[in-house]
Short mmCIF file of C-alpha atoms in Angstrom, two decimals:
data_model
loop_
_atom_site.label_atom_id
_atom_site.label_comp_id
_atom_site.label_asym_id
_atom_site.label_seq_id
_atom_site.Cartn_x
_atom_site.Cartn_y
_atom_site.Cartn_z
CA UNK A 24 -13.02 6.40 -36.83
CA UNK A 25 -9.55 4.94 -37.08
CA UNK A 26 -7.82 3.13 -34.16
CA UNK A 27 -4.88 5.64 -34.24
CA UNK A 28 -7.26 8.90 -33.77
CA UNK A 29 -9.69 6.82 -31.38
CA UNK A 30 -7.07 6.27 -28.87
CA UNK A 31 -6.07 9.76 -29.49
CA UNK A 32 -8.90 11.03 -28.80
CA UNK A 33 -9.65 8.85 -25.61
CA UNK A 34 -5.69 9.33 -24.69
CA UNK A 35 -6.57 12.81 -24.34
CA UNK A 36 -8.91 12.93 -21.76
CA UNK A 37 -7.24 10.17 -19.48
CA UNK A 38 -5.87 12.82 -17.17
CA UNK A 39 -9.17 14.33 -16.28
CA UNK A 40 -10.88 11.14 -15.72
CA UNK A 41 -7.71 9.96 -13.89
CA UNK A 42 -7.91 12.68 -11.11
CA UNK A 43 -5.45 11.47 -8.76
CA UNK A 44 -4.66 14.32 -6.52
CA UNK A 45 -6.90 17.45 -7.47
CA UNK A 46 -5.08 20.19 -9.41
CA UNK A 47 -1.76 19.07 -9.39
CA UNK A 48 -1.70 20.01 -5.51
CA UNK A 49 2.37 19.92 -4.78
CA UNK A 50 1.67 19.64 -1.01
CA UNK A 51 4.43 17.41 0.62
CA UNK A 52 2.72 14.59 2.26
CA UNK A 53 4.45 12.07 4.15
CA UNK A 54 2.49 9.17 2.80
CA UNK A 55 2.68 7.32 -0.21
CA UNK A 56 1.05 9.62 -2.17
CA UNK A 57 0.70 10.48 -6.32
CA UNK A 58 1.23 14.22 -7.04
CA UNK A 59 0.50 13.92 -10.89
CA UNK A 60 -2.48 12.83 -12.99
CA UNK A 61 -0.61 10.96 -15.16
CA UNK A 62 1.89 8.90 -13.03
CA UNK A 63 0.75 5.39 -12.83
CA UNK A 64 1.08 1.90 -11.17
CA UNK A 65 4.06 3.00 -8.63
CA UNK A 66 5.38 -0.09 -6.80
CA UNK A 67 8.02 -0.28 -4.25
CA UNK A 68 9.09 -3.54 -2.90
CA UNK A 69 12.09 -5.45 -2.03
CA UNK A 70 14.36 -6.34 -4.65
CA UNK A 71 15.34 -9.56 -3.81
CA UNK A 72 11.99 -11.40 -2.71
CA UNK A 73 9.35 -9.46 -4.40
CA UNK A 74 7.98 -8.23 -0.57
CA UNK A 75 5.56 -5.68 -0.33
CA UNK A 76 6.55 -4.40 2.74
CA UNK A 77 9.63 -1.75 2.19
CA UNK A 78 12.15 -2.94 5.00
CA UNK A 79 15.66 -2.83 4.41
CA UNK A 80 18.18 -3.84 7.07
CA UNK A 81 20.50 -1.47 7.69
CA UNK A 82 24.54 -2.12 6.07
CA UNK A 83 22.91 -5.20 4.80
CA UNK A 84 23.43 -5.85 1.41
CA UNK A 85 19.24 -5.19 1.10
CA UNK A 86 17.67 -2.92 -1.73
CA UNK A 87 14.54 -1.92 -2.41
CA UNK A 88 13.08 -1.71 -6.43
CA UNK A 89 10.55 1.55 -7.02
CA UNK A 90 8.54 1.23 -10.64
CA UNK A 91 6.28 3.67 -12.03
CA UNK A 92 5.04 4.63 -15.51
CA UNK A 93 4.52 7.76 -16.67
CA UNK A 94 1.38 7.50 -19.27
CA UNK A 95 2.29 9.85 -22.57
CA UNK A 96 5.36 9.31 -25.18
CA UNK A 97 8.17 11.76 -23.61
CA UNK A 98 10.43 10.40 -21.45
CA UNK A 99 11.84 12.98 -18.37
CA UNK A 100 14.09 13.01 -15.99
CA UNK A 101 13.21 12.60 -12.31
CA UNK A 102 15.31 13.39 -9.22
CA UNK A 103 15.20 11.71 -5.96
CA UNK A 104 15.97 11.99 -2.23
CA UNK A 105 15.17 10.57 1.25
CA UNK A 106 13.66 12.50 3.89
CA UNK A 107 14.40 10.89 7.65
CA UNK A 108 11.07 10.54 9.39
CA UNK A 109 9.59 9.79 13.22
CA UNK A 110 7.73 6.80 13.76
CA UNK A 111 4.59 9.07 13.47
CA UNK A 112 5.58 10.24 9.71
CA UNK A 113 6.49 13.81 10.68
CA UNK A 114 9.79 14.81 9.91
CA UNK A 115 12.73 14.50 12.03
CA UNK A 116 15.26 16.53 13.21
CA UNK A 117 18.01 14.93 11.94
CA UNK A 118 19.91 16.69 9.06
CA UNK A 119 20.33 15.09 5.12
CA UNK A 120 24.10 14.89 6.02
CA UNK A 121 23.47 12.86 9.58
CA UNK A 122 21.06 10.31 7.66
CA UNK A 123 22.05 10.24 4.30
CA UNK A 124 25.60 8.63 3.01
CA UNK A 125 26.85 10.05 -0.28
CA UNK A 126 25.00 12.61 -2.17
CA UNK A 127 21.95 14.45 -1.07
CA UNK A 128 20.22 13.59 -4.21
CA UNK A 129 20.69 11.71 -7.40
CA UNK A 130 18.85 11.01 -10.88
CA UNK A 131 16.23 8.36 -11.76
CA UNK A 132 18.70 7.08 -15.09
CA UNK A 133 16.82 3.90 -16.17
CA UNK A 134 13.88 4.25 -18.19
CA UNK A 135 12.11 2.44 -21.16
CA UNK A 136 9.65 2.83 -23.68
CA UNK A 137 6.30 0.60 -23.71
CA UNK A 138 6.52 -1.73 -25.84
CA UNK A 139 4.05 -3.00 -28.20
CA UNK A 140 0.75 -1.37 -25.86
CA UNK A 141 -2.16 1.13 -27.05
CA UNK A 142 -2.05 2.84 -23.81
CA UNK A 143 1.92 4.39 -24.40
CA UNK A 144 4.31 5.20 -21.02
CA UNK A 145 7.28 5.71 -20.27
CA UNK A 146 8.74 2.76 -17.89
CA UNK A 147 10.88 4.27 -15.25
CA UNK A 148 12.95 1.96 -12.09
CA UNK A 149 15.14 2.88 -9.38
CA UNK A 150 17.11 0.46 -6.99
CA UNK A 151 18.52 1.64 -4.05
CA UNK A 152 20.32 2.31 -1.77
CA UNK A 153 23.17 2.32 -4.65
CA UNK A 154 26.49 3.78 -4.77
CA UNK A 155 25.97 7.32 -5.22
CA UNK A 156 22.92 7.67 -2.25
CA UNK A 157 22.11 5.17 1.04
CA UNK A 158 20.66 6.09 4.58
CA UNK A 159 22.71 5.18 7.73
CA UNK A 160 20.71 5.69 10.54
CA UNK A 161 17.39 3.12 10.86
CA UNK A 162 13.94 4.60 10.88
CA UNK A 163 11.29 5.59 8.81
CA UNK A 164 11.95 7.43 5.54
CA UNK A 165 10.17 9.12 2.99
CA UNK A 166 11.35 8.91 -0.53
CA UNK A 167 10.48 11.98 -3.06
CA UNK A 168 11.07 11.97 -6.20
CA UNK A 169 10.47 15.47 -8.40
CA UNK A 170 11.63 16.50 -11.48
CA UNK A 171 13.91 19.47 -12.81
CA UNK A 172 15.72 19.70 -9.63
CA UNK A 173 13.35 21.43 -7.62
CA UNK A 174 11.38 19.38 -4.46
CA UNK A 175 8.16 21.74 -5.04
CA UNK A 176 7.84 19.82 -8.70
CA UNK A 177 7.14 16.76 -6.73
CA UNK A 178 6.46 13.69 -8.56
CA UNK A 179 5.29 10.86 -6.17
CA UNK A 180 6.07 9.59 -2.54
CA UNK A 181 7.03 6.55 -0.79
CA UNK A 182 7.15 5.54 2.60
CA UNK A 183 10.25 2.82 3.82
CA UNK A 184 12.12 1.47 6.87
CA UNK A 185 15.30 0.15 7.52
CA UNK A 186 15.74 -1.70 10.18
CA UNK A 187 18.78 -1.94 12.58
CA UNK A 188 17.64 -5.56 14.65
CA UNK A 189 18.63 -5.32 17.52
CA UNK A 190 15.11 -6.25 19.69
CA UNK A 191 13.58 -9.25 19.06
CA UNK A 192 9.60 -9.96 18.85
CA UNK A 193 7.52 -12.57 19.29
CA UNK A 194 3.88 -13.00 18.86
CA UNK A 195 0.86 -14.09 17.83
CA UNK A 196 -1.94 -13.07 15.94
CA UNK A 197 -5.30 -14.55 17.62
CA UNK A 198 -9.13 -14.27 17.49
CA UNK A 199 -10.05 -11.35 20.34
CA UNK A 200 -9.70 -12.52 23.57
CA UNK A 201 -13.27 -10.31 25.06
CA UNK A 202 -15.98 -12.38 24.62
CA UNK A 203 -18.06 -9.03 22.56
CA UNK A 204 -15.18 -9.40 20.72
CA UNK A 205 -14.48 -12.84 20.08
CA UNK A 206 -16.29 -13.54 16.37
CA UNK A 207 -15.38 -10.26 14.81
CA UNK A 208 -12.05 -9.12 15.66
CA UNK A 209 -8.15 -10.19 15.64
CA UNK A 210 -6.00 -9.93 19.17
CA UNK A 211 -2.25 -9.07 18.53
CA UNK A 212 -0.19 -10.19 21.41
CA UNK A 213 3.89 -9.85 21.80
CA UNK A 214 6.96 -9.87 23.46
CA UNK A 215 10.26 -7.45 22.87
CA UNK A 216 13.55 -8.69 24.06
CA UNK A 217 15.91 -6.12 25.08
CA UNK A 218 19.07 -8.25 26.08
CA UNK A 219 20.90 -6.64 22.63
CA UNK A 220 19.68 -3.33 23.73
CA UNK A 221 19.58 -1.42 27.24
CA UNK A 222 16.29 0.59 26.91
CA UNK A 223 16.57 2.93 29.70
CA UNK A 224 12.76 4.20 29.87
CA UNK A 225 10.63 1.67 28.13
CA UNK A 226 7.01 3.10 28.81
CA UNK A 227 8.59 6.85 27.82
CA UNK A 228 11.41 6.15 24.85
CA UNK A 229 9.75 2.85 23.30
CA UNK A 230 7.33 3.02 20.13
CA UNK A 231 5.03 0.63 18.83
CA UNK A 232 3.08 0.29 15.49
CA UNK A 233 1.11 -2.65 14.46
CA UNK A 234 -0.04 -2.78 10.91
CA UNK A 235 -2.92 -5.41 9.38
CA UNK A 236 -1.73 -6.34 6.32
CA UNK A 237 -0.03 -3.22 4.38
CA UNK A 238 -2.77 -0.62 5.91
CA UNK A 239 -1.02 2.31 7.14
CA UNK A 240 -3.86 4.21 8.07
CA UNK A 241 -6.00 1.34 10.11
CA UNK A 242 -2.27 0.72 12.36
CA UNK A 243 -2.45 0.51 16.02
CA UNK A 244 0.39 3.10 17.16
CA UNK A 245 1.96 4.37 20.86
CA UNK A 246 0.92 1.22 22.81
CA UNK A 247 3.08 0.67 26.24
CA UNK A 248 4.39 -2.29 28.03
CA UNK A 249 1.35 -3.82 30.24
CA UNK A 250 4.59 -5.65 32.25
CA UNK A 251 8.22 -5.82 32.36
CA UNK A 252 9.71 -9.17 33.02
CA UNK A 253 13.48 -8.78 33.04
CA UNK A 254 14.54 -8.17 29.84
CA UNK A 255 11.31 -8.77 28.66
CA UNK A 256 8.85 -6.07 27.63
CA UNK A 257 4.99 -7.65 27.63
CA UNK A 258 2.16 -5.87 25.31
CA UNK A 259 -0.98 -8.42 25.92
CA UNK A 260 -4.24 -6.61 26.10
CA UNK A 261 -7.45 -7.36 24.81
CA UNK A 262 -8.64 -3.63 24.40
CA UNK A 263 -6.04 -1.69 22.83
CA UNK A 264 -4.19 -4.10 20.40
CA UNK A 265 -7.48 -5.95 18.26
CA UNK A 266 -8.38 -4.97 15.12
CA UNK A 267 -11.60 -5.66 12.63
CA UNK A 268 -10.51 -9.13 11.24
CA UNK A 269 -11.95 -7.72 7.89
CA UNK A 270 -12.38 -10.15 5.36
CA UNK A 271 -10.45 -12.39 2.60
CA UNK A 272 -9.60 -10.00 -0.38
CA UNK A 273 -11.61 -10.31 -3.76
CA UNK A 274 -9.54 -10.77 -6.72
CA UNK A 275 -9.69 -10.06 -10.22
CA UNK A 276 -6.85 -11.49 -12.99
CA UNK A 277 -6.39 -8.89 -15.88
CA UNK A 278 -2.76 -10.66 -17.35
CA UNK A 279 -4.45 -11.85 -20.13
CA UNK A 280 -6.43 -9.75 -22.30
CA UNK A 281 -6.94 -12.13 -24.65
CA UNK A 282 -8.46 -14.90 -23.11
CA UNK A 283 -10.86 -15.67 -20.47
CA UNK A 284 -9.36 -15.17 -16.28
CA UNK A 285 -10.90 -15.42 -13.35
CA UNK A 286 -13.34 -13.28 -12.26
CA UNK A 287 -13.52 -11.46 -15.50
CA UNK A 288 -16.93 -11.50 -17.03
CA UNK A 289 -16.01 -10.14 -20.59
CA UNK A 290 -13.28 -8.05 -22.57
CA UNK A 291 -13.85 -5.76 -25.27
CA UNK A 292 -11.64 -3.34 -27.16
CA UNK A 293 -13.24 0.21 -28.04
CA UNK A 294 -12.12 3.40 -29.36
CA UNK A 295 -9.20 2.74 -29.10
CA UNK A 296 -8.53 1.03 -25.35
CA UNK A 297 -8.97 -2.31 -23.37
CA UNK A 298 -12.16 -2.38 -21.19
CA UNK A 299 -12.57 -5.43 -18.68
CA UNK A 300 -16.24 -6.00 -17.11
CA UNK A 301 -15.47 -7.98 -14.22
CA UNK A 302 -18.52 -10.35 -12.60
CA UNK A 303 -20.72 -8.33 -10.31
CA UNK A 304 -19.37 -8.77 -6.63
CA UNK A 305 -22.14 -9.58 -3.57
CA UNK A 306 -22.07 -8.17 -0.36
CA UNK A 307 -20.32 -10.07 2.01
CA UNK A 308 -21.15 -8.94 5.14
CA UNK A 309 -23.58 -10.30 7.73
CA UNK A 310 -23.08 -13.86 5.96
CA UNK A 311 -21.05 -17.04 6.52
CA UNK A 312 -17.48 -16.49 6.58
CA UNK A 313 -15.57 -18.30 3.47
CA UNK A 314 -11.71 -19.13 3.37
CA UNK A 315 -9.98 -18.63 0.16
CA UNK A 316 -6.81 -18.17 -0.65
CA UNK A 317 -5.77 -14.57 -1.66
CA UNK A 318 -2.55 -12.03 -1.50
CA UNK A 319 -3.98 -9.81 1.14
CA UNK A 320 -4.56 -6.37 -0.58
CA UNK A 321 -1.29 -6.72 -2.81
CA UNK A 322 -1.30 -6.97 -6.68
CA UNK A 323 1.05 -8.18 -9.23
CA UNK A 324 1.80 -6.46 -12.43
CA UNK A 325 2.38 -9.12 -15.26
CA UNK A 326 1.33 -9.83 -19.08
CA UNK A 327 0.87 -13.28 -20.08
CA UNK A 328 0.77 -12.05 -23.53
CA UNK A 329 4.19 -11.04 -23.61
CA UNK A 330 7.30 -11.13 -22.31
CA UNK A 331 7.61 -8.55 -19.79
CA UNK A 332 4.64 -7.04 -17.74
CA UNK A 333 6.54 -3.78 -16.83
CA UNK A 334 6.78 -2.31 -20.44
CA UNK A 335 4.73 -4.29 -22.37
CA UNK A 336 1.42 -5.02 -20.32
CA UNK A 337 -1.21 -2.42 -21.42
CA UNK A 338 -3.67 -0.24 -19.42
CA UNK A 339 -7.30 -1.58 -19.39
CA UNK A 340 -10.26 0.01 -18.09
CA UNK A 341 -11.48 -1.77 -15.15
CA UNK A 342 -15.73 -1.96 -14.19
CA UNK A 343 -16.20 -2.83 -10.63
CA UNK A 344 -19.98 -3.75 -9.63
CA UNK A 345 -21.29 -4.18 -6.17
CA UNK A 346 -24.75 -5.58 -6.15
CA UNK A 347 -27.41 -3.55 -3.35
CA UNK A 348 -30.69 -3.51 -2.90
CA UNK A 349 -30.46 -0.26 -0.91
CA UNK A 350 -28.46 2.41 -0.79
CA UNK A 351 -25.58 1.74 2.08
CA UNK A 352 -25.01 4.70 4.81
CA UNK A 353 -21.77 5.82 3.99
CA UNK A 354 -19.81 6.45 0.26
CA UNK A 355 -18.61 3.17 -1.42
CA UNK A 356 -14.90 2.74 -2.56
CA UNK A 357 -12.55 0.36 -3.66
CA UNK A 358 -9.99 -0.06 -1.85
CA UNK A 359 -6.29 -1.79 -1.89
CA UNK A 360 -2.43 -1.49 -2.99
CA UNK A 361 -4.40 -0.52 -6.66
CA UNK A 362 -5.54 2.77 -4.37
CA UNK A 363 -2.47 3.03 -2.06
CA UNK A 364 -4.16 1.69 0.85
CA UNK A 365 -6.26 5.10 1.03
CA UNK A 366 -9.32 6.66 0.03
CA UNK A 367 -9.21 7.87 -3.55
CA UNK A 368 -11.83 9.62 -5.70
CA UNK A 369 -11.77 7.92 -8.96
CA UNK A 370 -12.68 4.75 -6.75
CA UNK A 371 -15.25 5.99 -5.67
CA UNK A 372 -18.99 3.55 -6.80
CA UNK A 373 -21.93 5.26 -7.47
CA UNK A 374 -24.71 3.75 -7.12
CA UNK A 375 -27.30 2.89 -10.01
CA UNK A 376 -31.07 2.84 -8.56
CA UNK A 377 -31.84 1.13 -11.72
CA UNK A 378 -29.25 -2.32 -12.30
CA UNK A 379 -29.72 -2.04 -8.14
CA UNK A 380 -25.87 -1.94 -7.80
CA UNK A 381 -23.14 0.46 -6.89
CA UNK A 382 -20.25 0.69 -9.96
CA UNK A 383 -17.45 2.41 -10.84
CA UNK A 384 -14.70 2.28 -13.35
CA UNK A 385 -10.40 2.82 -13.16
CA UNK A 386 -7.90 2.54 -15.65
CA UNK A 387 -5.76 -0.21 -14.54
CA UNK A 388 -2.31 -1.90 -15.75
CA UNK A 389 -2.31 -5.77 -16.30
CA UNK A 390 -1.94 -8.02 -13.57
CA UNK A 391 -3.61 -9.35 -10.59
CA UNK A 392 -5.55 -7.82 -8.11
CA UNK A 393 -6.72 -7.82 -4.66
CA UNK A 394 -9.50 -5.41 -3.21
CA UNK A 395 -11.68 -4.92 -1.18
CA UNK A 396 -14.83 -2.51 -0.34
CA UNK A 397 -15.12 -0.21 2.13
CA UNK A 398 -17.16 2.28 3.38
CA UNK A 399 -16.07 6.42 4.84
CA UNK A 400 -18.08 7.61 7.54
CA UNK A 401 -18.94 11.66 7.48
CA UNK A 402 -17.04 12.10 10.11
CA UNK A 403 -13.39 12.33 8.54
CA UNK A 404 -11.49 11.50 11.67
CA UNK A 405 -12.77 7.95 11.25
CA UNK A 406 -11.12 5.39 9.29
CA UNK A 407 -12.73 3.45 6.64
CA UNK A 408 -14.29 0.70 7.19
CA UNK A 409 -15.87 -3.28 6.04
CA UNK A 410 -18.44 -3.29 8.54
CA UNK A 411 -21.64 -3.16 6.00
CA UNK A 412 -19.89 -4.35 2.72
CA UNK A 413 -16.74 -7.13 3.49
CA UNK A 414 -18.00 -7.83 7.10
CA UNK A 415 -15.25 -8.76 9.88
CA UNK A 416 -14.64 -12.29 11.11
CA UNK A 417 -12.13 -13.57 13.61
CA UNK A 418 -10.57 -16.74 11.11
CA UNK A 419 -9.66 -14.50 8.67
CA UNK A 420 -6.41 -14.77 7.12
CA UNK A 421 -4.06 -11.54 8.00
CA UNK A 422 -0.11 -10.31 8.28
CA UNK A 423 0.30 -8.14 10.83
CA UNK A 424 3.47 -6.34 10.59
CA UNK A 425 4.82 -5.14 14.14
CA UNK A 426 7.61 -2.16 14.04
CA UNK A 427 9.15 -1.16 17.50
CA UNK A 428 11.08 1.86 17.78
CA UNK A 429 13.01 3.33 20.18
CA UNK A 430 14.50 7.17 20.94
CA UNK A 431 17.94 7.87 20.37
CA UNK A 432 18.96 9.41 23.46
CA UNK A 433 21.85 11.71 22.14
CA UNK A 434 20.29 12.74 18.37
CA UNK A 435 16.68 12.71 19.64
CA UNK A 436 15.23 10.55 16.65
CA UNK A 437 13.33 7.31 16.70
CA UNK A 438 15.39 4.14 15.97
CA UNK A 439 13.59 1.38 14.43
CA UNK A 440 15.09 -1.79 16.58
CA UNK A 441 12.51 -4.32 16.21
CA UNK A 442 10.14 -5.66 13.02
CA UNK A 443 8.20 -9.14 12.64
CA UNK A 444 5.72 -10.33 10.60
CA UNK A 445 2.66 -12.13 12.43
CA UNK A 446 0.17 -14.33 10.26
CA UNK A 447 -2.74 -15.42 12.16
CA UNK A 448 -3.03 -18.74 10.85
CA UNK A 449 -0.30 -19.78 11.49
CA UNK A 450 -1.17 -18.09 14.98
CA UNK A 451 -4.08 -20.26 15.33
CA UNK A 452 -1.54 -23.84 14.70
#
């Protein structure tokens, strides 16, 4: 069989083995979210430091870059628009023209061809806020972006902030102050100033979200001052604010697919597509904590092959393996930015009684990768967790992103006044 009809013939089932959101379900969700099979490797970050975490300040000269690929040969063309959210992801009140400055909407322009890859996309990028579309009020937004001018044909969707700074925080990011606590879990402890900003009601009109790492759906939300001290609002409990300090990420470096990176066990091209058998992973849990450096859930995309990872690093099939004797309680996934930060099917491990392992496969763009395993309990009010695969240990290494909002008392809508980043080594100094 040729290469050309191989990766035909393997290019044409991608989006069934893909399976990103069902059957195309169009649903709005007010998450980051991927509404089509074929949309890949979205990435939103800021524009001019490369952070993961989508904060813009607000009338600063800020911007934020989104990248995507589209897998196929046909370029369209996408729309886009910003929906003004509460601090709790539902939708405001607020109308488009009391948020939004300019138009309403606008086109996704700049595009480009792979270049040089077996896997063919289309390359698409967006920078905003721009000229023709900005927000002006701080707060949480969602971006959608659809095509053929109609928001049903939605496309993807990105959460954001921007920030108007007017509360400062300080903090710190320490092992768990209860003693049942103390060897497995992370204590976040701060301080909002309010001397910029008379908040009238601070235990009914302030809101608080703590985030480990870039984890949306593990955050710590609604917490209220334990004591006012002047202008000084004081959140330092040792019940409500810890989280699971989880453990360092595992990596895996895919920029090369050519020669030998870490964590990589071998490469192989076949029928016409990259495969990439990375070294079986143990079980870290239950066993002696290890520091290592790592990028805490993020990933890079990059080609060092080429010149530029964005159009011409190629999609490889990916092999995860997660040696266990026995079968573990709950369903295995991987789990990281590669997934969103959420629970997605085509991570999902199954596990082979024979090679005594759980494994599982995704189609991957090159770069480098954090992830981790984690485990969903039955009960689908419950959050995933590390407990029998990563394990959780106090000296981990972790951000923890603090966002404090308060209510606009005339328009009704949640202000985001406050944001700092905690790290808790440099808690622990």
């Amino acid at each position: 069989m040729g290469v050309k009809k191989a990766f035909l013939l393997i290019f044409g089932f991608v989006p069934a083995m893909l399976a990103l959101a069902g059957d195309d379900d169009k649903t709005l969700r007010y998450e980051n979210f991927i509404y089509e099979e074929n949309i890949q490797t979205v990435l939103l970050f800021q524009e001019s430091s490369n952070d993961h975490m989508p904060v813009l300040g607000l009338g600063a000269d800020d911007r934020l870059m989104l990248l995507f690929d589209q897998l196929g040969t046909e370029n369209e063309y996408f729309q886009y628009t910003f929906v003004h959210c509460n601090s709790d992801w539902t939708p405001s009140d607020l109308q488009p023209m009391q948020y939004l400055e300019g138009n309403m909407f606008d086109n996704i322009e700049s595009f480009q061809y792979a270049n040089n890859t077996y896997f063919k996309y289309v390359h698409y990028r967006l920078s905003f806020p721009n000229e023709k579309i900005k927000p002006k009020l701080s707060g949480n937004y969602l971006l959608k972006v659809y095509r053929n001018f109609n928001e049903g044909e939605l496309i993807l969707t990105r959460r954001f902030y921007v920030l108007d700074s007017k509360i400062g925080i300080t903090g710190t990011a320490i092992a768990a102050t209860r003693p049942d606590y103390r060897f497995n879990k992370q204590e976040v402890d701060f301080t909002a100033n309010t001397k910029n900003y008379l908040v009238i009601n601070p235990f009914q009109d302030t809101r608080v979200v703590i985030m480990q790492n870039y984890w949306q759906d593990n955050a710590i939300t609604n917490l209220k001052p334990q004591f006012v001290n002047g202008q000084d609002l004081i959140y330092n409990y040792e019940e409500e604010n810890v989280f699971g300090g989880i453990n360092e990420f595992r990596f895996f470096d895919t920029r090369s697919l050519r020669f030998a990176s870490m964590n990589v066990d071998k490469k192989y091209f076949f029928e016409g597509a990259y495969h990439t058998r990375l070294i079986p992973d143990e079980i870290k849990a239950f066993k002696r904590h290890v520091n290592l450096i790592d990028y805490n859930g993020k990933r890079v995309v990059d080609n060092k092959d080429g010149n530029d990872g964005n159009i011409d690093g190629d999609y490889t099939w990916v092999y995860f393996t997660l040696k266990s004797e026995v079968i573990l309680p709950d369903s295995v996934y991987v789990m990281g930015e590669l997934t969103d930060w959420r629970i997605q099917e085509r991570f999902k491990m199954t596990y082979n009684h024979a090679n005594k392992a759980y494994e599982g496969k995704a189609l991957l763009k090159q770069g480098f990768y954090d992830y981790m395993y984690v485990t969903t309990p039955q009960n689908p009010a419950e959050l995933p967790e590390t407990t029998f695969t990563e394990g959780n240990y106090f000296d981990t290494e972790n951000d923890y992103h603090i966002f404090y909002y308060v209510r606009n008392q005339f328009l009704d809508y949640h202000e985001l006044l406050g944001f700092k980043r905690i790290n808790s080594n440099t808690s622990r100094k």
